[in-house]
Tab-separated table of C-alpha atoms in Angstrom:
chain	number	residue	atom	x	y	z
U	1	UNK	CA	-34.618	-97.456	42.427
U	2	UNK	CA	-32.046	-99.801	44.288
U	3	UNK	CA	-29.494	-97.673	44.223
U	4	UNK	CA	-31.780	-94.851	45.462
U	5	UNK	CA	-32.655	-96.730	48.040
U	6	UNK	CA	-28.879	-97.838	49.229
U	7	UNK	CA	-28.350	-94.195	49.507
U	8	UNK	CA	-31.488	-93.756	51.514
U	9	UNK	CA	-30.067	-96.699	54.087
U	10	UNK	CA	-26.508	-94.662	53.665
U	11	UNK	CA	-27.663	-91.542	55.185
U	12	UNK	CA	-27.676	-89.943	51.642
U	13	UNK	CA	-31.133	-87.943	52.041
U	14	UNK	CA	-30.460	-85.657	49.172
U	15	UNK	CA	-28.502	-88.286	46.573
U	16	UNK	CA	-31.904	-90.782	46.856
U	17	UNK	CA	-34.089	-87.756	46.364
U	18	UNK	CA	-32.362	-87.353	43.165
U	19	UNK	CA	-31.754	-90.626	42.247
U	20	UNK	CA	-35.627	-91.540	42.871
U	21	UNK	CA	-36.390	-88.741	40.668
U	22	UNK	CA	-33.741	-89.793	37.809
U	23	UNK	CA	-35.211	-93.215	37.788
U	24	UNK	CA	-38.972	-92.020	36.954
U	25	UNK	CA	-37.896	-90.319	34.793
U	26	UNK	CA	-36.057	-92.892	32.818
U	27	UNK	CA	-38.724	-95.357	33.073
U	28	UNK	CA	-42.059	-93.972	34.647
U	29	UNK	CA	-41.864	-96.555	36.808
U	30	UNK	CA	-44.357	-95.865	39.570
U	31	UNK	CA	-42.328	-97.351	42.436
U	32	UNK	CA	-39.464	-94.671	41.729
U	33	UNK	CA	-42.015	-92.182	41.665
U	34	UNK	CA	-43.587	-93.977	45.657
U	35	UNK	CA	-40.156	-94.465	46.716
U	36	UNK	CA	-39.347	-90.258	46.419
U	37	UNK	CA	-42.757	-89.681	48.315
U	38	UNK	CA	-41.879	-92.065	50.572
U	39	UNK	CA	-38.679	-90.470	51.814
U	40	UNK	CA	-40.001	-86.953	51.521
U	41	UNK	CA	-43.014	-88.216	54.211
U	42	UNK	CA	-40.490	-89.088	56.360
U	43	UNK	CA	-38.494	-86.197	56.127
U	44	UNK	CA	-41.516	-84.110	56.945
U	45	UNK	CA	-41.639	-82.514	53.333
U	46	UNK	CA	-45.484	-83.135	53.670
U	47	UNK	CA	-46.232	-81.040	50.810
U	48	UNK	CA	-43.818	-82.672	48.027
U	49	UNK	CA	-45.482	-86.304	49.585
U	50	UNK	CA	-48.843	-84.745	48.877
U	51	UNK	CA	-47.811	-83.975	44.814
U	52	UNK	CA	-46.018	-87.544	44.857
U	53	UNK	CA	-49.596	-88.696	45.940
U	54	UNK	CA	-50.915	-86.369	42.863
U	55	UNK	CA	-48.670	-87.614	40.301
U	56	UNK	CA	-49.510	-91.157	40.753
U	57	UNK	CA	-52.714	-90.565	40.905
U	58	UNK	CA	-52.561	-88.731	36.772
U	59	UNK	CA	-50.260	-91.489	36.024
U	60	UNK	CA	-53.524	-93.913	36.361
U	61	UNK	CA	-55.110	-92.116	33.974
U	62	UNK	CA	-52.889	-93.529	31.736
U	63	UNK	CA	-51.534	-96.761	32.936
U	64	UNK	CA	-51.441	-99.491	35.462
U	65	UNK	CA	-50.439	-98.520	38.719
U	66	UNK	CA	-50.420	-100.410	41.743
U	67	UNK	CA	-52.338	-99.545	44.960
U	68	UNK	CA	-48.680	-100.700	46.575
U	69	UNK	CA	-47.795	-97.610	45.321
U	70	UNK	CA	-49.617	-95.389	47.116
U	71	UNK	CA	-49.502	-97.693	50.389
U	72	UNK	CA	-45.839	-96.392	50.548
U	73	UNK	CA	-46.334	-92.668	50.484
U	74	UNK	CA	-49.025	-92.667	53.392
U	75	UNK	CA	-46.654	-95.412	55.515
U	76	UNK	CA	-43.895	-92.241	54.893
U	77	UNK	CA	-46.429	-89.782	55.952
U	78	UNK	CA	-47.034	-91.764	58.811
U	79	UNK	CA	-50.920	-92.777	57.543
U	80	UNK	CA	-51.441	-95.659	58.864
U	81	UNK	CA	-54.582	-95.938	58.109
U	82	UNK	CA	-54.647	-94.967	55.005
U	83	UNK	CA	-51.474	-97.355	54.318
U	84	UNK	CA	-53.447	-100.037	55.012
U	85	UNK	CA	-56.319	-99.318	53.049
U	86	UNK	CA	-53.837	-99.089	49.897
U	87	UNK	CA	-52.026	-102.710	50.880
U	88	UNK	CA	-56.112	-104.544	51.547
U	89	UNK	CA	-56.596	-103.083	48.128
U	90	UNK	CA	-53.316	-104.315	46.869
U	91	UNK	CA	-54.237	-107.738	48.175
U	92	UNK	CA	-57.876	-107.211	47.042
U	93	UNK	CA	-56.006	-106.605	43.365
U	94	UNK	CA	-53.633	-109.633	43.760
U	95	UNK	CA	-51.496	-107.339	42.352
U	96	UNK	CA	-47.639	-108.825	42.504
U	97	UNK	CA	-46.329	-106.466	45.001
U	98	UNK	CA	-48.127	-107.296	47.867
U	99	UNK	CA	-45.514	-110.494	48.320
U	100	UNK	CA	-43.185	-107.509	49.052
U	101	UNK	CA	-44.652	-106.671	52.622
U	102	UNK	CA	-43.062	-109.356	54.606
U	103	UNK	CA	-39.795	-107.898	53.972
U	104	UNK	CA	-40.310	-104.157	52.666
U	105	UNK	CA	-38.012	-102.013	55.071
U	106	UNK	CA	-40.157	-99.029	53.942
U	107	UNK	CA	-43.531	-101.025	55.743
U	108	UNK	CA	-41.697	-101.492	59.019
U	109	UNK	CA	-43.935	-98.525	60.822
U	110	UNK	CA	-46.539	-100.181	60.098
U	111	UNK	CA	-45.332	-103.931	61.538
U	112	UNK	CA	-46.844	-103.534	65.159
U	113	UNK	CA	-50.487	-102.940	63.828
U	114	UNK	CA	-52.792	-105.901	64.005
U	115	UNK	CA	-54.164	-105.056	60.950
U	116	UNK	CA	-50.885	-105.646	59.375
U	117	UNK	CA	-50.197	-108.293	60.850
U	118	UNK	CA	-53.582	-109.559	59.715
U	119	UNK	CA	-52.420	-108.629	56.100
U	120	UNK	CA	-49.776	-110.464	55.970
U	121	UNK	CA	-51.058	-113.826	57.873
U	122	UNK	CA	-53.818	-113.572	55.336
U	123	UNK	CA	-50.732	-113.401	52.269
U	124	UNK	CA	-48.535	-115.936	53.512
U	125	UNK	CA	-50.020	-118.837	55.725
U	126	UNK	CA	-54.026	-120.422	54.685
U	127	UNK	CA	-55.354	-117.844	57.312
U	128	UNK	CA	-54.191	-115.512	59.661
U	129	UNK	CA	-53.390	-116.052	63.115
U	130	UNK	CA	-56.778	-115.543	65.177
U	131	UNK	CA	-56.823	-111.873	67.206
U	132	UNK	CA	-56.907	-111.518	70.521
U	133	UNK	CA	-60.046	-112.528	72.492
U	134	UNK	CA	-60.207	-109.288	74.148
U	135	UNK	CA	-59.362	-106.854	71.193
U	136	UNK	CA	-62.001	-104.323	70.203
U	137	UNK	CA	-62.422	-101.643	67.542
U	138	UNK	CA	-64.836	-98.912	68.290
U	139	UNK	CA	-66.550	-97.812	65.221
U	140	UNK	CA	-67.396	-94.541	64.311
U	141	UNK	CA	-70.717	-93.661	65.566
U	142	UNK	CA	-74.083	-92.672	63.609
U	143	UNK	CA	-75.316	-89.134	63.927
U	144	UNK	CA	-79.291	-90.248	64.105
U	145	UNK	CA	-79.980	-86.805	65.081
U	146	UNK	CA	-82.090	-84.636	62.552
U	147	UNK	CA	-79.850	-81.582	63.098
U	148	UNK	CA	-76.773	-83.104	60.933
U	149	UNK	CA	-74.455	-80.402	62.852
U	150	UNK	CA	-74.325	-82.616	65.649
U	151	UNK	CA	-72.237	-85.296	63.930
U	152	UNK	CA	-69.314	-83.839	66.064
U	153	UNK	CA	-71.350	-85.048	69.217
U	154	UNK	CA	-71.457	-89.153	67.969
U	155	UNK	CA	-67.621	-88.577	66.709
U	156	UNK	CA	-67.177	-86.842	70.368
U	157	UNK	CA	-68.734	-89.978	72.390
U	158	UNK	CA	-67.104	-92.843	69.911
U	159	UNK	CA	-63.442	-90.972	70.609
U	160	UNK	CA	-64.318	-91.054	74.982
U	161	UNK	CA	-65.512	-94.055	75.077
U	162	UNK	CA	-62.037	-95.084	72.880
U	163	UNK	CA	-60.301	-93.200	75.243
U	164	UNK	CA	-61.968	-94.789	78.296
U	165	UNK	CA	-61.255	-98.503	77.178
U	166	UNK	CA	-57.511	-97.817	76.211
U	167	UNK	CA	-56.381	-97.485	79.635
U	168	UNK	CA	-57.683	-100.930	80.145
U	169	UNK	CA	-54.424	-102.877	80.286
U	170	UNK	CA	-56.093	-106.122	79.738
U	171	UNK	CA	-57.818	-105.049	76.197
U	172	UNK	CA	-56.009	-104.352	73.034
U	173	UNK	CA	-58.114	-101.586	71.789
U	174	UNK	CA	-57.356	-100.324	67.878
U	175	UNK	CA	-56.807	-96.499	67.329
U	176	UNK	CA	-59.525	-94.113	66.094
U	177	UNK	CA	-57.427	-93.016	62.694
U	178	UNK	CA	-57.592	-96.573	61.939
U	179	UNK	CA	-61.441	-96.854	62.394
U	180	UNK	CA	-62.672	-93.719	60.842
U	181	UNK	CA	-62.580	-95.561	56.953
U	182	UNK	CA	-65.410	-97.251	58.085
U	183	UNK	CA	-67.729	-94.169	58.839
U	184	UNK	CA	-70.831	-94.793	56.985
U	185	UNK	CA	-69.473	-98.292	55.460
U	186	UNK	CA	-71.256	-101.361	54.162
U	187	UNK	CA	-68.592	-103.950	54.576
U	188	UNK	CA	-69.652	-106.811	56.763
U	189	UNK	CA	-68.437	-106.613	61.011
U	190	UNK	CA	-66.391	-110.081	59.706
U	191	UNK	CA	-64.662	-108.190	57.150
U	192	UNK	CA	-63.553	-105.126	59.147
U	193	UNK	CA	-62.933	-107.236	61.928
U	194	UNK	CA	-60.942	-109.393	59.547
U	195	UNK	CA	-58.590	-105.946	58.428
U	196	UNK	CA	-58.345	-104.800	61.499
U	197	UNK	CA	-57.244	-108.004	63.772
U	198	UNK	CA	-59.740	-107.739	65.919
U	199	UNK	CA	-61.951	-110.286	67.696
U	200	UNK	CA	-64.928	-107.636	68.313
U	201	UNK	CA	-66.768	-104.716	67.663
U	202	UNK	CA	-68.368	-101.577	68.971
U	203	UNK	CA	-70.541	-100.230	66.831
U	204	UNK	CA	-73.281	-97.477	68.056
U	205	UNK	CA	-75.539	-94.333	67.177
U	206	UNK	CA	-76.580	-90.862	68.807
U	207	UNK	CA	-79.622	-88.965	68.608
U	208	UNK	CA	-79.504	-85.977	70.495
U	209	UNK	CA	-82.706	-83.365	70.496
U	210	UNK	CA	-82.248	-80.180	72.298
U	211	UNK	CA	-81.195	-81.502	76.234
U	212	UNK	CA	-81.901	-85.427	75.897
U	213	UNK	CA	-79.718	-87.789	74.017
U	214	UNK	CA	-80.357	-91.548	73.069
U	215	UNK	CA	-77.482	-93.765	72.930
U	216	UNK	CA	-77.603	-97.340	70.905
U	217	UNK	CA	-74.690	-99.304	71.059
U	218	UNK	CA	-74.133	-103.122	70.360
U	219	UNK	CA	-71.081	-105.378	71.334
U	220	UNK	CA	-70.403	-107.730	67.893
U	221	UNK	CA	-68.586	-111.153	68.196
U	222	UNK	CA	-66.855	-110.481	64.633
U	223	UNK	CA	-65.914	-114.365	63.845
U	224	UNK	CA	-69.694	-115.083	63.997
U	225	UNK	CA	-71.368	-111.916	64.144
U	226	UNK	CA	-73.100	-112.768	66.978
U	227	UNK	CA	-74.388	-110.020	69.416
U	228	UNK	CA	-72.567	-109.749	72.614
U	229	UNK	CA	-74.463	-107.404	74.279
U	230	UNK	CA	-76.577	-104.332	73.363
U	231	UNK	CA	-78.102	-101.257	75.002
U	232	UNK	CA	-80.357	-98.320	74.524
U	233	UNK	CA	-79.179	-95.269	77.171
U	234	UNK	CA	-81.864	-92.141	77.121
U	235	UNK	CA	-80.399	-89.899	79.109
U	236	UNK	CA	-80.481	-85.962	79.339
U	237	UNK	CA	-77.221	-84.064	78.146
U	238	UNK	CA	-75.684	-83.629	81.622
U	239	UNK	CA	-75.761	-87.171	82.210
U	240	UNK	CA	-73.615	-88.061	79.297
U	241	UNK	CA	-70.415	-89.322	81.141
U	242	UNK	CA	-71.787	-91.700	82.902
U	243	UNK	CA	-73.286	-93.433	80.011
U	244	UNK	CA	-69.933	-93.129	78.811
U	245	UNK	CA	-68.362	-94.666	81.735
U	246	UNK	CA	-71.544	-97.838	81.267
U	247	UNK	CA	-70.750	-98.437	78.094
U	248	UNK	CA	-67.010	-98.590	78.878
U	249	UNK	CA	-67.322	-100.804	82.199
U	250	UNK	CA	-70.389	-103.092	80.126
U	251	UNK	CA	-67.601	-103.859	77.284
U	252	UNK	CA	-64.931	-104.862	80.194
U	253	UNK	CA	-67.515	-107.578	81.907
U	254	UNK	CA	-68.730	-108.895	78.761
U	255	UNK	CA	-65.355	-109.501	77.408
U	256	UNK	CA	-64.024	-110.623	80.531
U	257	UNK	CA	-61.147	-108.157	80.826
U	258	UNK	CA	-59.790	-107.913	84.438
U	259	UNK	CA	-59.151	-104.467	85.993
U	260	UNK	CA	-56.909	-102.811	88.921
U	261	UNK	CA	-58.553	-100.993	90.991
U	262	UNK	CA	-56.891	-97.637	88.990
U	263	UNK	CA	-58.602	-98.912	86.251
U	264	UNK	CA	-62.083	-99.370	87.588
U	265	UNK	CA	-62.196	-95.896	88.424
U	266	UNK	CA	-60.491	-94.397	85.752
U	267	UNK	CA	-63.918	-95.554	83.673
U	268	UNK	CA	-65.939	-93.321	86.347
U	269	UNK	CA	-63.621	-90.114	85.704
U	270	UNK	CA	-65.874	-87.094	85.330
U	271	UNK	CA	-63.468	-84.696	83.290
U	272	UNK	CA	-65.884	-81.474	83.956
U	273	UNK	CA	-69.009	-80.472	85.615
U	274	UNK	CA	-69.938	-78.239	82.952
U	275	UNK	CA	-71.813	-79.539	79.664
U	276	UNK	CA	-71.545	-76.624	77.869
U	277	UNK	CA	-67.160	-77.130	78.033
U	278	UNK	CA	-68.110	-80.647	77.524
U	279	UNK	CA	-70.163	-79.557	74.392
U	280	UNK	CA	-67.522	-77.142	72.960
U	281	UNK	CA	-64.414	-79.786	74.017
U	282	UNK	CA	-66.313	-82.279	71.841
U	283	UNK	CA	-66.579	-80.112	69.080
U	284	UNK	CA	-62.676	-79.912	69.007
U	285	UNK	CA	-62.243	-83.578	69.328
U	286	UNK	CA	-64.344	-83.754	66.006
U	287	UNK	CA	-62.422	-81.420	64.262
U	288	UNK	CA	-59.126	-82.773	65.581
U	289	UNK	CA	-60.275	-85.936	64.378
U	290	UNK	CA	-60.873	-84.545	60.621
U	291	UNK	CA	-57.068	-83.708	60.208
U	292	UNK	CA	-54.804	-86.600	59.191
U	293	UNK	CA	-50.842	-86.355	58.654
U	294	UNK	CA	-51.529	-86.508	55.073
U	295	UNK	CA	-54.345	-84.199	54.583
U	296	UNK	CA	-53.694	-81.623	57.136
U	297	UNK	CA	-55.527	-78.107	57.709
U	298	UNK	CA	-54.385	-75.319	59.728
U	299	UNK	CA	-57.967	-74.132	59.329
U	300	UNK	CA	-59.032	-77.694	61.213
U	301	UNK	CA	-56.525	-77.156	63.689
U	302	UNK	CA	-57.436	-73.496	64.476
U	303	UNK	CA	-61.214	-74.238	64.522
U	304	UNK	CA	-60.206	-77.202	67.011
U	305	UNK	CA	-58.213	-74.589	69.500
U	306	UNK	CA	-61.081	-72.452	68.978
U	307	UNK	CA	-63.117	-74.610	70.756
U	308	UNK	CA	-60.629	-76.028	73.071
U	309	UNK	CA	-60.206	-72.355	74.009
U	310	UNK	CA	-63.795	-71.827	74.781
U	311	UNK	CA	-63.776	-75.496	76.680
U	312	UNK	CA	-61.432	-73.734	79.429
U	313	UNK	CA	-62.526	-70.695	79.585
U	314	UNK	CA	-66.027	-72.240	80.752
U	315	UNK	CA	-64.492	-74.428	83.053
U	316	UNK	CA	-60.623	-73.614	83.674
U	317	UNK	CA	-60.642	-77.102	85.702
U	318	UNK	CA	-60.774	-78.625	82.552
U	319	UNK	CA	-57.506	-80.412	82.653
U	320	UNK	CA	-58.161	-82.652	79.388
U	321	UNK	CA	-59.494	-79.965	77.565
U	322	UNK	CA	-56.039	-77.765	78.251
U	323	UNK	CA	-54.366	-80.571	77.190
U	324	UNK	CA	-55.532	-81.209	73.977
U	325	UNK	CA	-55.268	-77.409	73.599
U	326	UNK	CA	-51.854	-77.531	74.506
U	327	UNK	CA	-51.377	-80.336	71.422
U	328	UNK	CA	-53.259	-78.069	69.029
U	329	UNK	CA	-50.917	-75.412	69.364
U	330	UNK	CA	-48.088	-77.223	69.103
U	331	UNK	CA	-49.226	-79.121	66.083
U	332	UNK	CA	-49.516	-75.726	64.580
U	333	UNK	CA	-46.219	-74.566	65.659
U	334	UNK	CA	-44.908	-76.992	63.924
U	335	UNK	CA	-46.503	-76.902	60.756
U	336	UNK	CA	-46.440	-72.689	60.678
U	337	UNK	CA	-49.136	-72.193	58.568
U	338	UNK	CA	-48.516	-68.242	58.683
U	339	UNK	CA	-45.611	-66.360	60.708
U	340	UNK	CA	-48.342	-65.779	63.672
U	341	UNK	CA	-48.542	-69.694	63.860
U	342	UNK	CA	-44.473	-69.589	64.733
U	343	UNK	CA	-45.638	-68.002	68.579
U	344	UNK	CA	-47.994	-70.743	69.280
U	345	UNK	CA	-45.034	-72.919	71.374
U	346	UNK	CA	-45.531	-70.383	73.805
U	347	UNK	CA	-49.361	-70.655	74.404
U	348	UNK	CA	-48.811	-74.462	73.978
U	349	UNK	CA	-46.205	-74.378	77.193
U	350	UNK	CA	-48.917	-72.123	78.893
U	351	UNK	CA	-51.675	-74.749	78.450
U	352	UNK	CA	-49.577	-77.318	79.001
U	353	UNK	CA	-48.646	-76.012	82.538
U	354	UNK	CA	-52.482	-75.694	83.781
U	355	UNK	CA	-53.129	-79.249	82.356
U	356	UNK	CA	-49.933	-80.139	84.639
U	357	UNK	CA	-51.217	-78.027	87.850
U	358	UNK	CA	-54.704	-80.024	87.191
U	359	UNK	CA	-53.725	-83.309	86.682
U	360	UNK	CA	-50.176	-84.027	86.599
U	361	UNK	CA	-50.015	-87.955	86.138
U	362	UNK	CA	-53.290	-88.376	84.267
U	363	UNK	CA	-52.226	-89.980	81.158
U	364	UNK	CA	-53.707	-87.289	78.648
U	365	UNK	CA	-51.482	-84.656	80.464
U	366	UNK	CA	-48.758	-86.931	80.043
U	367	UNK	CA	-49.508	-87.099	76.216
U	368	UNK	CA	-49.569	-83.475	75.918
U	369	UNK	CA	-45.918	-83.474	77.578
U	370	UNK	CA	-44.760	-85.769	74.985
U	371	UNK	CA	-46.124	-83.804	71.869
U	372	UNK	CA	-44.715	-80.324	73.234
U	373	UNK	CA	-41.477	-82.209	73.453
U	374	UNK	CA	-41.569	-83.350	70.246
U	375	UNK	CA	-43.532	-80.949	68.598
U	376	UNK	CA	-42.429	-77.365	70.201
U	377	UNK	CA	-38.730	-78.649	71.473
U	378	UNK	CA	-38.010	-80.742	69.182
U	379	UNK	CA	-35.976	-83.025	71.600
U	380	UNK	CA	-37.178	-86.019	70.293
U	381	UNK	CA	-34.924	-88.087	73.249
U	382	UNK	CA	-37.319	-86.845	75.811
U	383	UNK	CA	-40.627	-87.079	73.976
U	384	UNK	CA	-39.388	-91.020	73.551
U	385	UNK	CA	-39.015	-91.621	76.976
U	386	UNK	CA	-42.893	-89.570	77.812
U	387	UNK	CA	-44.526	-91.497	75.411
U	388	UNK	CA	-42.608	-94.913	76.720
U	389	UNK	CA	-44.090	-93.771	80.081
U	390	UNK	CA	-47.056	-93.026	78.707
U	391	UNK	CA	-47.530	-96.551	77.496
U	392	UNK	CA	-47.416	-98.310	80.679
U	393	UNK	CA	-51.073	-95.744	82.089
U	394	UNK	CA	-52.470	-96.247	78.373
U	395	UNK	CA	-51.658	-99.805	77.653
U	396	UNK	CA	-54.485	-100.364	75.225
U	397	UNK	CA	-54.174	-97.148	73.152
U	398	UNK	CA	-52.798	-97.193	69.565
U	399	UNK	CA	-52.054	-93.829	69.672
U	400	UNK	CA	-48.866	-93.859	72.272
U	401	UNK	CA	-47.417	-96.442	69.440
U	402	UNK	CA	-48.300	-94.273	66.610
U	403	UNK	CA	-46.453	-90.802	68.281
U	404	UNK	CA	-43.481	-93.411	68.616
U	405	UNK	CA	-43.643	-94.681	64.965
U	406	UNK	CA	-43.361	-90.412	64.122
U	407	UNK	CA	-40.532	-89.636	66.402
U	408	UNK	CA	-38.576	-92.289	64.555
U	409	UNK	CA	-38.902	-90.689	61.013
């Protein structure tokens, strides 16, 4: 496995492929076996990754192997989340390996996540350093609705209201792939607060019956699990952004975050007038939010554009909506599904140039810039420098840092 690994750091893609391989085969060791699907996630062999991931998980049906393992195949995928899970269930194991993290080149994507950097405070020193005062994780929200279908709504609102406090500079606001584990969990706020590195907590539900919505949400002091602040919005459907934008600007006073005068309006930004391309854009965001780098689905990324599609063709001033469109296609471009999926560069440039007409600075056009670079172009120097530049109008969102961590696989 060393020597795989020295030809990994040499350049030699193909010789540690082999080498990995030789070495399981040899021993069975395990860590051979995570080292291979680590390389092949970040070579962008997703598939061989995904049978790694398979193979170690029949190799526990008839031995020991550590969660460490797996933590390395999702950091190659560029998982993050699911990384993590893997290393708090190393820790949760004691198992021996997690001593490895502080130094494990194979973890470094993962070093500028709090929750990491909770990880290995909590390993290494009596506690872990405390999190920022003004750090948040927004939770996924509870569908409360009796028409199940409109779980997509409450994953819709969680991912705005995300969006909204990102471009706070003064909050440090944790990314939605790293939240979504805790849909429908019964760990304690302290404990995800704990794995996360966060100070606080947004946790909230939806109920939505034909045109009126109710919206509970409640502000949680993690350390203590005191409540911060909570608040019950009933509200018809077309008045859904600005209980958006009061939940958003409610979080900012109570954690005492201080704002520009960009800022404070870019919490009162009404992205569409319509509510049925507000309904349909939210529908994509949910399915978007289904597909992860190591469990993706073209039919999740098609059933996203569908509705993305339908979001601009209802209102075609939907600048966000063509730019998440434009990051659909690309995605799929890249991944080519089928041959037809091998055209889709060239829709994502065409949505990509109405987001641009629309809103050329906003920060979500901007994103969608970056992914078609990287994505469609593949010129991975100038989808750096975008998402660099992105990072100074989002300075809150984990997402700008996670695009970064993939252009450097």
């Amino acid at each position: 496995s060393n020597f795989g690994l020295a030809l990994e750091l040499k350049g030699d893609l193909p010789g540690a492929i082999a080498e990995f391989r030789r070495a399981h085969q040899l021993d069975g060791d395990a860590l051979s076996l995570a080292y291979l699907g680590n390389l092949y996630g970040k070579t962008g062999n997703v598939t061989e990754a995904a049978n790694v991931l398979t193979e170690l998980e029949q190799l526990t049906k008839t031995k020991y192997v550590s969660a460490y393992a797996f933590a390395l195949v999702h950091a190659g995928l560029g998982n993050r989340a699911e990384a993590l899970r893997w290393l708090e269930k190393c820790y949760a194991d004691r198992s021996q390996e997690i001593g490895y993290i502080r130094v494990d080149p194979l973890l470094d994507p993962l070093r500028d996540d709090p929750g990491f950097q909770n990880l290995v405070g909590r390993v290494f020193f009596a506690r872990a350093p405390l999190p920022n005062e003004k750090s948040i994780a927004v939770l996924p929200f509870e569908n409360l609705s009796e028409d199940k279908s409109n779980a997509y709504f409450a994953d819709g609102i969680q991912d705005e209201i995300l969006t909204r406090l990102s471009k706070i500079a003064d909050l440090k606001v944790i990314s939605r792939t790293s939240t979504q584990r805790y849909k429908n969990t019964s760990q304690k706020p302290s404990e995800i607060a704990n794995q996360l590195g966060v100070a606080n907590l947004l946790e909230g539900s939806i109920q939505r019956t034909s045109d009126q919505v109710r919206v509970n949400v409640q502000l949680i002091r993690a350390t203590n699990d005191s409540h911060l602040w909570a608040e019950t919005y009933d509200r018809k459907l077309t008045d859904i952004f600005s209980v958006e934008s009061e939940i958003a600007k409610a979080i900012t006073d109570r954690l005492q975050a201080n704002l520009t005068g960009r800022e404070e309006q870019a919490l009162t930004v009404k992205s569409t007038n319509n509510p049925e391309a507000y309904d349909a854009y939210l529908r994509g965001l949910a399915f978007e939010g289904r597909n992860t780098v190591s469990n993706y689905s073209t039919d999740l990324s098609r059933k996203a554009i569908g509705f993305y599609e339908r979001a601009v063709q209802l209102d075609p001033n939907f600048a966000i909506a063509w730019a998440r469109l434009s990051r659909g296609e690309g995605r799929l471009s890249f991944n080519r599904g089928d041959a037809a999926d091998a055209t889709r560069g060239g829709t994502a440039k065409q949505a990509l140039d109405n987001a641009q007409k629309l809103e050329p600075n906003s920060p979500e056009t901007l994103l969608a810039l970056g992914y078609y670079q990287y994505l469609v172009q593949r010129d991975y120097r100038s989808a750096r420098t975008t998402f660099e530049s992105v990072s100074k109008t989002l300075p809150g969102s984990s997402e700008v840092a996670e695009a970064l961590g993939a252009i450097a696989r």
